[in-house]
mmCIF file of C-alpha atoms and ligand atoms in Angstrom:
data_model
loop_
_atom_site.group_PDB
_atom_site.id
_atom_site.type_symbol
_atom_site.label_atom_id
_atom_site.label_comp_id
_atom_site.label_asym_id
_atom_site.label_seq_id
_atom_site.Cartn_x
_atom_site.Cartn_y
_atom_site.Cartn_z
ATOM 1 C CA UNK A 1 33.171 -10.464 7.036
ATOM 2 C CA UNK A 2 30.959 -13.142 5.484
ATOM 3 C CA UNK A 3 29.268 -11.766 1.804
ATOM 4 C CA UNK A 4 25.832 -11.403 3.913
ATOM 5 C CA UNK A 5 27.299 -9.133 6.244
ATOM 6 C CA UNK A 6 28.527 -7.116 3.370
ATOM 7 C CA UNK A 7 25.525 -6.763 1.832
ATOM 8 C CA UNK A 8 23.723 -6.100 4.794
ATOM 9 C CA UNK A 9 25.981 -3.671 5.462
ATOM 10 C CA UNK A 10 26.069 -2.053 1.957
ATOM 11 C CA UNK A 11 22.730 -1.399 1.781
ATOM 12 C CA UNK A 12 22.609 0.219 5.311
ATOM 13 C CA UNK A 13 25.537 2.500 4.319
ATOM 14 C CA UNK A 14 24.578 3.251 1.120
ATOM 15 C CA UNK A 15 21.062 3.021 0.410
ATOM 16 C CA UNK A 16 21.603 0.724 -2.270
ATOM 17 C CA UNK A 17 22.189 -2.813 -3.826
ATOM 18 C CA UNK A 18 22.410 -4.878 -7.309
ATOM 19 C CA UNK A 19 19.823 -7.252 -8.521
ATOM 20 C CA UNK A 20 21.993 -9.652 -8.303
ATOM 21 C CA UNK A 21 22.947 -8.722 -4.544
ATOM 22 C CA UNK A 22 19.243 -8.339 -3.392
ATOM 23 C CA UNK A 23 18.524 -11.687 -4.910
ATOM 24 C CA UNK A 24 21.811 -13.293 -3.055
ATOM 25 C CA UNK A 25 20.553 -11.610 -0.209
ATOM 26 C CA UNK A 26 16.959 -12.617 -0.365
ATOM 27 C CA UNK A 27 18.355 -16.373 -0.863
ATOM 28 C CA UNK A 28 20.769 -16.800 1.663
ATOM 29 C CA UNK A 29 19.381 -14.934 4.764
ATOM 30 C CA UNK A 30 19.500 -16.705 7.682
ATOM 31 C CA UNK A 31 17.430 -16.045 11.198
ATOM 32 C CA UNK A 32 19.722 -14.042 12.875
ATOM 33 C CA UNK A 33 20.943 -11.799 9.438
ATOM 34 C CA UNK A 34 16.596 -11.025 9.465
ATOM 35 C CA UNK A 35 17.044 -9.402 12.677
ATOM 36 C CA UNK A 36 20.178 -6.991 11.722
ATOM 37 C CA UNK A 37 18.379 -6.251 8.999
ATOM 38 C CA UNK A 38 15.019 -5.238 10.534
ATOM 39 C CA UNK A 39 17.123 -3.271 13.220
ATOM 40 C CA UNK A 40 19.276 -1.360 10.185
ATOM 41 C CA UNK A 41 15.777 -0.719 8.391
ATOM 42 C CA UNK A 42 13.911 0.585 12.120
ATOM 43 C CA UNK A 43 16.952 3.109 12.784
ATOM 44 C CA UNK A 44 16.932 4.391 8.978
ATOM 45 C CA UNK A 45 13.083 4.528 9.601
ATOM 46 C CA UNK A 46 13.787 6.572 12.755
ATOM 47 C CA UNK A 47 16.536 9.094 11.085
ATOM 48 C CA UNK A 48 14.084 9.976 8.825
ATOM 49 C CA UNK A 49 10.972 9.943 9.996
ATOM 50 C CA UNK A 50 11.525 9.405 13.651
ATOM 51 C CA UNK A 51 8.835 7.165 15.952
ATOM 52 C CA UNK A 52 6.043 8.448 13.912
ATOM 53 C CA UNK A 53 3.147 5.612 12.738
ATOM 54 C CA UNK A 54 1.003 8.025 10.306
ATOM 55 C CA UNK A 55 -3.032 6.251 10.189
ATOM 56 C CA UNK A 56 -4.946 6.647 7.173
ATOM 57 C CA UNK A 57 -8.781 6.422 7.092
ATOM 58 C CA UNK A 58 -9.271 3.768 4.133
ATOM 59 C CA UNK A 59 -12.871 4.055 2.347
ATOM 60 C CA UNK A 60 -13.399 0.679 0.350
ATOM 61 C CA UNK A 61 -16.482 2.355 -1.413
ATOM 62 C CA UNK A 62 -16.881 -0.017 -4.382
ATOM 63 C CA UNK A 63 -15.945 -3.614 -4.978
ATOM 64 C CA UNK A 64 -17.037 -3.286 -8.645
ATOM 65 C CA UNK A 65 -14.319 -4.329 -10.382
ATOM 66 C CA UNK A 66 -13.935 -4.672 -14.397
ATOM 67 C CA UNK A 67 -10.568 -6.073 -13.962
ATOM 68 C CA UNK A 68 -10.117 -9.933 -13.494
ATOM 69 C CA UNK A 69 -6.562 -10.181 -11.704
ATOM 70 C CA UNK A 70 -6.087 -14.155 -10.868
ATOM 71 C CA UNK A 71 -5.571 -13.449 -6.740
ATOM 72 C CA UNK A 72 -8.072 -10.907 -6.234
ATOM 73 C CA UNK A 73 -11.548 -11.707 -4.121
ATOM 74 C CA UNK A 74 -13.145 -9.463 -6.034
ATOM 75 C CA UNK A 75 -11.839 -9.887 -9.379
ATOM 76 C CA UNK A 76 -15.197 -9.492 -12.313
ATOM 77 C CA UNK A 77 -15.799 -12.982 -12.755
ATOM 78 C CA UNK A 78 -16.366 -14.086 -9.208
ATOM 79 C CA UNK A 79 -20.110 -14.563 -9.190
ATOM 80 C CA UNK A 80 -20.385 -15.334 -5.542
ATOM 81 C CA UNK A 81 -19.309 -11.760 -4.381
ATOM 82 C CA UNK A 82 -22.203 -9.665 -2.857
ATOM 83 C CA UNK A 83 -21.637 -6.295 -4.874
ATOM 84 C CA UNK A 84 -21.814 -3.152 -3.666
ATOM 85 C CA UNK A 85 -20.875 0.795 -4.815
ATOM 86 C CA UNK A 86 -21.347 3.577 -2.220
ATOM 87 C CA UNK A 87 -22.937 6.812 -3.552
ATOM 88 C CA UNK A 88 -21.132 9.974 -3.284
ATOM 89 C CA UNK A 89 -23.296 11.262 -0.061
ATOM 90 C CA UNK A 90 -22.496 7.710 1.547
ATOM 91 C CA UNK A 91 -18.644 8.355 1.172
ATOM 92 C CA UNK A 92 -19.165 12.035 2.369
ATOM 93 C CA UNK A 93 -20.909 10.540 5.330
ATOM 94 C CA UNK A 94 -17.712 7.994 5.774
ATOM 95 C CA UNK A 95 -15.980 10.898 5.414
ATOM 96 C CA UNK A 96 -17.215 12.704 8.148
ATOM 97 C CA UNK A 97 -17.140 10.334 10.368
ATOM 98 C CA UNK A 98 -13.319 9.566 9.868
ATOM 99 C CA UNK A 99 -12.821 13.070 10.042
ATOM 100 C CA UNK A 100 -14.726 13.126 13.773
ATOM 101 C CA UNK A 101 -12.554 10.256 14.898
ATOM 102 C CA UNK A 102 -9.158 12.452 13.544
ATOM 103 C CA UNK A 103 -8.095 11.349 10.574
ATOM 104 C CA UNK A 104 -6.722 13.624 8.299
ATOM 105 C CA UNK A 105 -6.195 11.433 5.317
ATOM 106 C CA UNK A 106 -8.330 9.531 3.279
ATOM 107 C CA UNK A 107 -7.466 6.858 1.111
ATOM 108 C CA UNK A 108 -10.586 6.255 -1.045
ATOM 109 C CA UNK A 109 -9.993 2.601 -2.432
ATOM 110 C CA UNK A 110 -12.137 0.547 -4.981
ATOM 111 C CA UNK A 111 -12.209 -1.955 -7.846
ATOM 112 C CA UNK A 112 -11.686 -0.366 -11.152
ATOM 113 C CA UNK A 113 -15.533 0.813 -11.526
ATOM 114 C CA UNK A 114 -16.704 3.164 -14.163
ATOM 115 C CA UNK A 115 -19.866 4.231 -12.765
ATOM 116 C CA UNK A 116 -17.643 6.251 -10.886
ATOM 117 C CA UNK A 117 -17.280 8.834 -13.711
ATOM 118 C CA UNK A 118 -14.829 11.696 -14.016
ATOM 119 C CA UNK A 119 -17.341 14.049 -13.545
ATOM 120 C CA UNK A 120 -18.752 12.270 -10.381
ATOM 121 C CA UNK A 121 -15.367 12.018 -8.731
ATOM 122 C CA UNK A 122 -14.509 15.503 -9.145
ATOM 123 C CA UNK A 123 -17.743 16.817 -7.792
ATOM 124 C CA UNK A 124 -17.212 14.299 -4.781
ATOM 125 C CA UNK A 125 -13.241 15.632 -4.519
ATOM 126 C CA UNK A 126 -14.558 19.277 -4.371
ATOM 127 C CA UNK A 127 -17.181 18.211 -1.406
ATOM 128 C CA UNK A 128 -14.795 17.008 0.710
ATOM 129 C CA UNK A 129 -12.380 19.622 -0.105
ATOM 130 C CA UNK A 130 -14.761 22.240 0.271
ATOM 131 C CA UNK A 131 -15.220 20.271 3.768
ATOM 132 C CA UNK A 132 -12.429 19.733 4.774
ATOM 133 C CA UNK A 133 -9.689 22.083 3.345
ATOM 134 C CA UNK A 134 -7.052 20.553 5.509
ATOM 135 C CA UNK A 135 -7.103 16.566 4.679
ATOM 136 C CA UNK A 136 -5.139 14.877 2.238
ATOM 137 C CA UNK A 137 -7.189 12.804 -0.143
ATOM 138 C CA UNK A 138 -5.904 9.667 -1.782
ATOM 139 C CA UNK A 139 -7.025 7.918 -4.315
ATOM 140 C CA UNK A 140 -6.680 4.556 -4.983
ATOM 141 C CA UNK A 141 -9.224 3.525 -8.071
ATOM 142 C CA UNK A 142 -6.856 2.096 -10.703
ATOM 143 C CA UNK A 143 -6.529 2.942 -14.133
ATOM 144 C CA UNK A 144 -7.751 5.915 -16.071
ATOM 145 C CA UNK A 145 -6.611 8.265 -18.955
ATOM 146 C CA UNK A 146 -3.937 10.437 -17.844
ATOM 147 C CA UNK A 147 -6.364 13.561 -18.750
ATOM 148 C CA UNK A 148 -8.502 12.336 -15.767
ATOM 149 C CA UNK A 149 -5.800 11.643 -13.303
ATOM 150 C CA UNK A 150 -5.302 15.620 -14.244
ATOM 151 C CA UNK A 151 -8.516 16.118 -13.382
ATOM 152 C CA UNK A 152 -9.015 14.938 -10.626
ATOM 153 C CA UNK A 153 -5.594 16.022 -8.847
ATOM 154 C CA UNK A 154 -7.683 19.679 -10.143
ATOM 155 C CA UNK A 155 -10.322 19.143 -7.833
ATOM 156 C CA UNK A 156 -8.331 18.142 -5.067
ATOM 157 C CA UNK A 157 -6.492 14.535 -4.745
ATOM 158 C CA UNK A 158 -3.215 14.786 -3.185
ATOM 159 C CA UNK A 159 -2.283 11.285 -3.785
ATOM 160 C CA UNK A 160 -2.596 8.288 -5.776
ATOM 161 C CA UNK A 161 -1.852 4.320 -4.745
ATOM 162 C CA UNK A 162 -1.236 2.204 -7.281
ATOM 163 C CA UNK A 163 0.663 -1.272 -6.647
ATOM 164 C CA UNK A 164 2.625 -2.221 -10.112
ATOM 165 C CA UNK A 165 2.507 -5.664 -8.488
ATOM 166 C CA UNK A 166 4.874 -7.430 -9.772
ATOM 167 C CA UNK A 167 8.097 -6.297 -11.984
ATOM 168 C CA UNK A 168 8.186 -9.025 -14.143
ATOM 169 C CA UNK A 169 6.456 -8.749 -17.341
ATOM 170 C CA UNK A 170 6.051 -12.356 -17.931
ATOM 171 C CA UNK A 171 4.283 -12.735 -14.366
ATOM 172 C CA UNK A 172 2.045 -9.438 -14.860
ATOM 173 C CA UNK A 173 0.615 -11.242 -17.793
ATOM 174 C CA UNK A 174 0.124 -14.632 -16.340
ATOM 175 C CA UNK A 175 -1.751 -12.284 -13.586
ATOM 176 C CA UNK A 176 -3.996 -9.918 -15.545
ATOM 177 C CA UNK A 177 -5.535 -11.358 -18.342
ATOM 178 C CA UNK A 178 -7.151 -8.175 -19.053
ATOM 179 C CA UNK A 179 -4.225 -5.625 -17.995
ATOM 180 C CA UNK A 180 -1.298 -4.260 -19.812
ATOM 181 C CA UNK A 181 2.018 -4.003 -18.084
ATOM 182 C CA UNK A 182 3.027 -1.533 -19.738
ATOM 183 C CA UNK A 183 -0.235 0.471 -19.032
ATOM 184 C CA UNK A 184 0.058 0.220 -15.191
ATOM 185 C CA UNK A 185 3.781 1.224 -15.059
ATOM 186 C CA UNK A 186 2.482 4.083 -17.857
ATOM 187 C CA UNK A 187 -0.648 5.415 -15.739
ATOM 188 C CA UNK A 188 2.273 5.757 -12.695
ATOM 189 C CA UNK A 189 4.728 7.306 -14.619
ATOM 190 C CA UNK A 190 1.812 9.790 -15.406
ATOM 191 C CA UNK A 191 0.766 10.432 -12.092
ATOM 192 C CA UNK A 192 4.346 11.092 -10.800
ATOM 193 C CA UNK A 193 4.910 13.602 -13.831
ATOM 194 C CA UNK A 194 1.261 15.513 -12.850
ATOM 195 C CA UNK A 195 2.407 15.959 -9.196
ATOM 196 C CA UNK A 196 1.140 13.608 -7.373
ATOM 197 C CA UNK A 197 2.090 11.654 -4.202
ATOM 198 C CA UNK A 198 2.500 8.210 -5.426
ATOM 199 C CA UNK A 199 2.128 5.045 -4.124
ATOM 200 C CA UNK A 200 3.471 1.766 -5.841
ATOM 201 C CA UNK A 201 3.938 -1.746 -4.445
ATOM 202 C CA UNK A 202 4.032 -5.539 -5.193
ATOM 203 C CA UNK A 203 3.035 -8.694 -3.562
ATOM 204 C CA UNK A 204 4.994 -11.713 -1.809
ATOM 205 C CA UNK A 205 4.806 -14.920 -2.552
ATOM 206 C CA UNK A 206 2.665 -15.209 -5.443
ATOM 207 C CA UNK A 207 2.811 -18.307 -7.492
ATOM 208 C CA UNK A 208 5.401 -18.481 -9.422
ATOM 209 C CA UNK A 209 7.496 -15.292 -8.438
ATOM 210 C CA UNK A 210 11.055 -15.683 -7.696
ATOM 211 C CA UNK A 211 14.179 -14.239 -5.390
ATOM 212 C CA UNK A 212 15.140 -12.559 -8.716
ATOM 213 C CA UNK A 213 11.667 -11.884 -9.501
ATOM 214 C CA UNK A 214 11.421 -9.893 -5.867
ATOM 215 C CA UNK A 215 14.738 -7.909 -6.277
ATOM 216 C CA UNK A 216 13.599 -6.319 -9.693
ATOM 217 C CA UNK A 217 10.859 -5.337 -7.999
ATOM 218 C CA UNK A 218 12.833 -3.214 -5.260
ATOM 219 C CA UNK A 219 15.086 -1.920 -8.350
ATOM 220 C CA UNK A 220 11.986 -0.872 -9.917
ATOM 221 C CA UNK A 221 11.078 0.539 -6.947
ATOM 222 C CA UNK A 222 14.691 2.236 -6.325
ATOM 223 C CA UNK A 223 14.603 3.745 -9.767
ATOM 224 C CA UNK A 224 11.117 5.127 -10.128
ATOM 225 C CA UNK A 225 11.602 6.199 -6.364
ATOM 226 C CA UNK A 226 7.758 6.648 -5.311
ATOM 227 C CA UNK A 227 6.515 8.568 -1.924
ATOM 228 C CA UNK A 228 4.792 5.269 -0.898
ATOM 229 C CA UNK A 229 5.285 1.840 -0.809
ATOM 230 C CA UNK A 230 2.542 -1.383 -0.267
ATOM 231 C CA UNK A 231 4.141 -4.335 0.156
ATOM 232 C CA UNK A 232 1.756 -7.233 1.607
ATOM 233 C CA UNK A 233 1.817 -10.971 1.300
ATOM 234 C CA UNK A 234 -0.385 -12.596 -1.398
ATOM 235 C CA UNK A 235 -2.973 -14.483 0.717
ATOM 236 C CA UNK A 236 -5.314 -16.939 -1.482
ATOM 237 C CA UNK A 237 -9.229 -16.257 -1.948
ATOM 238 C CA UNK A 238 -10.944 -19.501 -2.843
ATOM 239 C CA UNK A 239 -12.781 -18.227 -5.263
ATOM 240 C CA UNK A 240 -10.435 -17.446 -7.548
ATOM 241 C CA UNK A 241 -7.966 -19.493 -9.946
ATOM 242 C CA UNK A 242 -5.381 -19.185 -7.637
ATOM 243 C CA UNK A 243 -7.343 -20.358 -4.216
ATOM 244 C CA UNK A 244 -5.163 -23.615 -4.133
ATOM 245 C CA UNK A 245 -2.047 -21.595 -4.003
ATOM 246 C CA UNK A 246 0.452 -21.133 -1.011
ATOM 247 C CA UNK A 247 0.340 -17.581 -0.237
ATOM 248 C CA UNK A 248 3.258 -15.381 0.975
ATOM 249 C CA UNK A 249 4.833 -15.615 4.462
ATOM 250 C CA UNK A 250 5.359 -13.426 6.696
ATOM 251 C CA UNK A 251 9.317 -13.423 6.506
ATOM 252 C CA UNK A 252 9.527 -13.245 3.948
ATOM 253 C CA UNK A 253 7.302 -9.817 3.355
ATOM 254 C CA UNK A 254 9.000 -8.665 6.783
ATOM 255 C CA UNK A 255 12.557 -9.236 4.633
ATOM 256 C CA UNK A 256 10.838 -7.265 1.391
ATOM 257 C CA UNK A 257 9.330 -4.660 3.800
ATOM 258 C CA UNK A 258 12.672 -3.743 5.460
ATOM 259 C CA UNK A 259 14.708 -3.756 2.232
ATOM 260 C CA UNK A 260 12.299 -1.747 0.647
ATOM 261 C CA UNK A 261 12.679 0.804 3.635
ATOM 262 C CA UNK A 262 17.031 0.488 3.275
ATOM 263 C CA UNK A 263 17.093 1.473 -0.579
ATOM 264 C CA UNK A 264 13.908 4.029 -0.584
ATOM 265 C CA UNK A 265 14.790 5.465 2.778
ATOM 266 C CA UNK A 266 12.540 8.371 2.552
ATOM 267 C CA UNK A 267 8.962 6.576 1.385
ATOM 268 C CA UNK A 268 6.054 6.261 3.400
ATOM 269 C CA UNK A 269 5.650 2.208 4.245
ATOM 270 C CA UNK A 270 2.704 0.790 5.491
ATOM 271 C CA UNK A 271 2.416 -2.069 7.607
ATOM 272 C CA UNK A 272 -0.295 -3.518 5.498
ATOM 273 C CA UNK A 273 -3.986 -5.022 6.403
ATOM 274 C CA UNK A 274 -2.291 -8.307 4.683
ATOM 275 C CA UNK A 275 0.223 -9.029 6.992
ATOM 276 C CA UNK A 276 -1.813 -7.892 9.982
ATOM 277 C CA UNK A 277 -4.407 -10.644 8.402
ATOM 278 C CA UNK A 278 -1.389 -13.217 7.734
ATOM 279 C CA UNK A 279 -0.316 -12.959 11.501
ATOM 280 C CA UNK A 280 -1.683 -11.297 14.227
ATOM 281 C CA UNK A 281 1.556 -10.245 15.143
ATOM 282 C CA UNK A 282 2.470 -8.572 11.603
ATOM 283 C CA UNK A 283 1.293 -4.879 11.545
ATOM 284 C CA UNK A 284 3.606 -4.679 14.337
ATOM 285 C CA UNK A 285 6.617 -6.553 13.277
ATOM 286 C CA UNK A 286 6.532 -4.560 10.178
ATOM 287 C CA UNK A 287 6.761 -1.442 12.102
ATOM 288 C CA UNK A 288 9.534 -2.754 13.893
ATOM 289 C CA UNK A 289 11.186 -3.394 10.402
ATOM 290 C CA UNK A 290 10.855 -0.299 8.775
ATOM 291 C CA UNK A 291 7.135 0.414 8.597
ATOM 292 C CA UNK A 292 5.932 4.177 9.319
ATOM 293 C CA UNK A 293 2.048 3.880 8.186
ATOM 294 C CA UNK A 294 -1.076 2.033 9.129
ATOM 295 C CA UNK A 295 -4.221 2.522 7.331
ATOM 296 C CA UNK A 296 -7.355 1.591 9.674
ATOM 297 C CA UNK A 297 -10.464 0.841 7.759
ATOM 298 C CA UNK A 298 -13.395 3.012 8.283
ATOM 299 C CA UNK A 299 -15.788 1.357 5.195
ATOM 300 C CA UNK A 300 -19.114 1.698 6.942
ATOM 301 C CA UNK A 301 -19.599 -2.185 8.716
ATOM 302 C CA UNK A 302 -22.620 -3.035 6.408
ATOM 303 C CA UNK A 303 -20.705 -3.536 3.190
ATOM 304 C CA UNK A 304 -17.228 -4.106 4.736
ATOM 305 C CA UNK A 305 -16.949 -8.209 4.611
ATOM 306 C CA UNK A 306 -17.915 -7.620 1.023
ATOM 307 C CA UNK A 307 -14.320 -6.011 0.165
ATOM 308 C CA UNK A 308 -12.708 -8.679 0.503
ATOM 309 C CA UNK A 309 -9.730 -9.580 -1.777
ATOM 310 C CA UNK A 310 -8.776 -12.286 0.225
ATOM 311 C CA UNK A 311 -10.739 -13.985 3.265
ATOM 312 C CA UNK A 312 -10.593 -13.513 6.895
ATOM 313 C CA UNK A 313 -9.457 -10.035 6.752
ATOM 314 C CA UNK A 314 -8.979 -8.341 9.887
ATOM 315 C CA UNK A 315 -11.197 -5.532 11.153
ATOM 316 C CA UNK A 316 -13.914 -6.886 9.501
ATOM 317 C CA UNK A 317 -16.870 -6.085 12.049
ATOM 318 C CA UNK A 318 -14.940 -3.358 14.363
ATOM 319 C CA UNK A 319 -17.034 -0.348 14.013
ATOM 320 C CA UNK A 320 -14.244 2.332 12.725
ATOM 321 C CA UNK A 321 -13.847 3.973 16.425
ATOM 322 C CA UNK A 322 -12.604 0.272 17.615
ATOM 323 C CA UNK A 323 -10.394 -0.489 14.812
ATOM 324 C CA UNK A 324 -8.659 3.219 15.250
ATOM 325 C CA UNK A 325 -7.741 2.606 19.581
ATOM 326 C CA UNK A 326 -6.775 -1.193 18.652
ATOM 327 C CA UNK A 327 -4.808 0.443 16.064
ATOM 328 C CA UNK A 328 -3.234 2.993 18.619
ATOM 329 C CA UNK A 329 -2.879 -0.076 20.908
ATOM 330 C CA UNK A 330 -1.079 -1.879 18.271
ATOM 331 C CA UNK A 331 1.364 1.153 17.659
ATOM 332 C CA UNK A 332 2.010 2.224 21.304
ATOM 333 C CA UNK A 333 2.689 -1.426 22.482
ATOM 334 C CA UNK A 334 5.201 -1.726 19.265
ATOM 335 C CA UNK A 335 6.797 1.629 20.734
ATOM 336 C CA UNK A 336 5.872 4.153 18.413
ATOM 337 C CA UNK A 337 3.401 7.028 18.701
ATOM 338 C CA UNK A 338 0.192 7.160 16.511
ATOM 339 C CA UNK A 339 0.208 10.423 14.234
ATOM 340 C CA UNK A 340 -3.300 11.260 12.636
ATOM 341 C CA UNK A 341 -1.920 14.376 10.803
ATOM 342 C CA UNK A 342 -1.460 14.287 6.947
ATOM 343 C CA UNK A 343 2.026 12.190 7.182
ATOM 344 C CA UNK A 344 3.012 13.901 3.723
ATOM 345 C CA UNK A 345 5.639 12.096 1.834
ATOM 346 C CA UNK A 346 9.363 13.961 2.849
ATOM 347 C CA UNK A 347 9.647 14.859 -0.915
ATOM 348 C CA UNK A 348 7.089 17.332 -0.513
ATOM 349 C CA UNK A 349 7.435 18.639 2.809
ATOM 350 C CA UNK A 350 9.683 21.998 1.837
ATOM 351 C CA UNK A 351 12.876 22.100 4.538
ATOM 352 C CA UNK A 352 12.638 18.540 4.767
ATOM 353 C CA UNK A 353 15.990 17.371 3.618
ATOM 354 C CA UNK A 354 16.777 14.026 4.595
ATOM 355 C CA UNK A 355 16.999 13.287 8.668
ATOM 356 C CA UNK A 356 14.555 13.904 10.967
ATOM 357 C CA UNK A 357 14.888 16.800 12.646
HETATM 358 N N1 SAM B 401 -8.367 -1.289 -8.189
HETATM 359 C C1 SAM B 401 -7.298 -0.570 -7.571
HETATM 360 C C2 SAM B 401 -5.975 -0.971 -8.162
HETATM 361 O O1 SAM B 401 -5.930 -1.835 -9.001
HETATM 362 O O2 SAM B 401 -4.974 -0.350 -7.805
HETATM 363 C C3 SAM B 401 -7.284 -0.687 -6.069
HETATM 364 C C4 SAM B 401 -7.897 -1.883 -5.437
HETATM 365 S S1 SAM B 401 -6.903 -3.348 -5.540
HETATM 366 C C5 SAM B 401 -8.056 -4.560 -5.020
HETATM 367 C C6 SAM B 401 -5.811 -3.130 -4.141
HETATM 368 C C7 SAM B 401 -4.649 -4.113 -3.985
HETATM 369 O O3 SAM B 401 -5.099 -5.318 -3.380
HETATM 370 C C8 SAM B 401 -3.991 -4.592 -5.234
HETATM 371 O O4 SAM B 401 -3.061 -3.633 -5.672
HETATM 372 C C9 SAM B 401 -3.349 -5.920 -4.816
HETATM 373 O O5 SAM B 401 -1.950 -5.806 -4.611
HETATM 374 C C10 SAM B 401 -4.066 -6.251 -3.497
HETATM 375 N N2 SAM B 401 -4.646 -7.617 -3.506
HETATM 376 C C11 SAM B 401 -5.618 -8.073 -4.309
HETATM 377 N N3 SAM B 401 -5.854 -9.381 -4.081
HETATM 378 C C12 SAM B 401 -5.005 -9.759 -3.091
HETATM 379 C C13 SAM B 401 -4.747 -10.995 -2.428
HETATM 380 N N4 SAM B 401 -5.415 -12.097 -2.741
HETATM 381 N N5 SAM B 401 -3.806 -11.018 -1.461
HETATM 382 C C14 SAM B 401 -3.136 -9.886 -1.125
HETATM 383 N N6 SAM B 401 -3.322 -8.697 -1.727
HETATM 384 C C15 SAM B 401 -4.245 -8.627 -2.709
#
C-alpha cells in the first residue's frame, strides 16, 4: 500500500493522525484519494449520526462590529457598509417566525456589538425561553468576560459558536489587529468548562496559511474536541485589505471538511453558507463528505444583504420559507433527510455512546 493509502486508512480506523501526516496528506492527495476519503468521512458520518441533515434558523441581527478582522465584510473600518442592529422585539419576531416554519434551533449571530448588553441579552434569552421552552438557542456574538458567558448560559443559551480561525499564532495576528489569540482560544476554553455546546472552526485558503498551517488546525481541533465544527472557504470582500486575495477552493475545504469529520467523529459539521456561496454545488458535496448540519438564514430580507462578510452570498433575497424547501431540496436530492429537531451534539445526548443506533 502506497503511504496515502495508509494514511487514509489510519485515520478511518483510528480516528486519528500526526501533524505531520495530515500535512503529507493534505499535500499529496490526488483526485481519486479525495473521493475515498469523502466516502470514509460519509459512512463515519452515517455510524454516528446516521442520514440526518439537522437545519438551524440563523438570525444575523447586528452587523455592528468593533472588531476589524482583515477578511471580514463587515469588519469596523469599512465605511461603505449600511449598518444595522435589530432590537430585541425584532429578533423575537424572527424568532417566531422561524419557530412557525419548524425550526427548533436558533443560532443568533452578529458582529461583536456592545449595545447588546448583558443585561439586554439575558432579558431577550428569557423571552424566547419563556416562548419557547423546547428550542435550543445558540449564540454566536464573539467575545465577552467569562462572567457573562455564565450569564447568559443562566438565562437560557444552550450553545455557543465561536471559529478560533486559524491555529497559528503568527497568522491570527497578521488577521486581527485588534484580537488576542490567546483571548479567543481563552473565551472557548471558558465556554466548554461552563457547559456549553461549543462550536469552533477555521477558514481555507486564507492568504498566507499553509498545509501545515491547516493540520494544526484539525489537531487543535482533535485536542480541544468541540460539539461543532465551521469550516468554510475564505472568500474575498473588496472592501477590505484582503479583497485582492485568492480565496479558498472548494477542494480543498471539501478535503478539511471530511478530515475534520474522520478525527472528531462525533461533532456536528455544517455544510457552510461559504461553500454553498463558493459553488452552487457545495452545501451538498459537503454533506456527501461528512457534513450533518445546514443552517438556513431567516434574518428578516430588509437588512439581510447588509450581513455580508463576503459578497454574493447565497440566500440573499429568499424570504426564510424559500430558503428552508430549497434547503430541504438541497438535502433530499443529496440523499439525506432534513431534521428540524434540536440536533444536540452526541456528547450531551445521555445513552448516546458512539454509533447510531
Ligand atoms: N462576531 C462573531 C465571532 O467573531 O465569532 C460572529 C460573527 S463572524 C462575522 C462569523 C464568521 O464569519 C467568522 O468566524 C469567520 O470565520 C467568518 N468570515 C468572516 N469573513 C469571512 C470571509 N471573508 N470569508 C469567509 N468567512 C468569513
Amino acid at each position: 500500500m502506497s503511504d496515502m493509502h495508509n494514511l487514509l486508512e489510519k485515520v478511518y480506523q483510528t480516528n486519528d493522525l500526526t501533524k505531520e501526516e495530515i500535512t503529507y496528506l493534505l499535500v499529496n492527495i490526488t483526485h481519486a484519494d479525495r473521493e475515498i476519503l469523502y466516502s470514509n468521512a460519509l459512512k463515519t458520518k452515517q455510524t454516528y449520526y446516521g442520514d440526518k441533515v439537522y437545519l438551524r434558523g440563523l438570525i444575523e441581527f447586528s452587523n455592528i462590529c468593533r472588531q476589524d478582522c482583515l477578511y471580514c465584510g463587515i469588519r469596523a473600518s469599512n465605511a461603505k457598509v449600511e449598518r444595522y442592529r435589530l432590537s430585541p422585539e425584532e429578533i423575537l419576531a424572527c424568532c417566531e417566525q422561524g419557530y412557525q416554519l419548524g425550526y427548533r434551533t436558533f443560532v443568533l449571530q452578529s458582529g461583536e456589538d456592545l449595545w447588546y448588553t448583558e443585561e439586554i441579552l439575558v432579558n431577550l434569552l428569557g423571552a424566547i425561553r419563556k416562548s419557547y421552552p423546547e428550542v435550543a438557542i445558540t449564540l454566536s456574538i464573539g467575545e465577552r468576560s467569562t462572567d457573562t458567558y455564565q450569564s447568559l448560559l443562566a438565562a437560557g443559551a444552550d450553545r455557543f459558536l465561536m471559529r478560533h480561525e486559524t491555529a497559528t499564532q503568527e497568522l491570527y495576528k497578521r488577521l486581527h489587529p485588534t484580537m488576542r489569540f490567546e483571548d479567543r482560544r481563552a473565551c472557548l476554553s471558558a465556554l466548554k468548562q461552563l457547559g456549553y455546546q461549543v462550536g469552533a472552526g477555521f477558514m481555507v485558503g486564507l492568504p498566507g496559511q499553509t498545509a501545515a498551517d491547516l493540520a494544526e488546525d484539525l489537531r487543535y481541533l482533535k485536542e480541544f474536541h468541540p460539539d461543532m465544527i465551521g469550516i468554510g472557504p475564505f472568500i474575498p470582500h473588496s472592501e477590505t485589505p484582503l479583497g485582492a486575495e485568492k480565496g479558498g477552493t472548494l477542494e480543498d475545504t471539501l478535503a478539511l471538511v471530511a478530515l475534520a469529520r474522520l478525527l472528531i467523529p462525533d461533532s456536528l459539521i455544517p455544510a457552510t453558507t461559504a461553500l454553498g456561496t463558493l459553488n452552487s454545488q457545495g452545501r451538498e458535496l459537503a454533506l456527501k463528505a461528512g457534513a450533518n448540519v445546514v443552517m438556513p438564514i431567516i434574518t428578516p430580507t430588509s437588512v439581510r444583504k447588509h450581513y455580508a462578510l463576503y459578497e454574493n452570498k447565497i440566500c440573499g433575497d429568499d424570504h426564510p420559507e424559500d430558503c428552508r424547501y430549497s434547503i430541504e431540496r438541497e438535502i433530499q436530492t443529496a440523499g439525506f433527510e432534513a431534521d428540524l429537531g434540536r440536533g444536540d451534539s452526541r456528547k450531551f445526548v445521555v445513552g448516546a455512546m458512539g454509533s447510531y443506533q
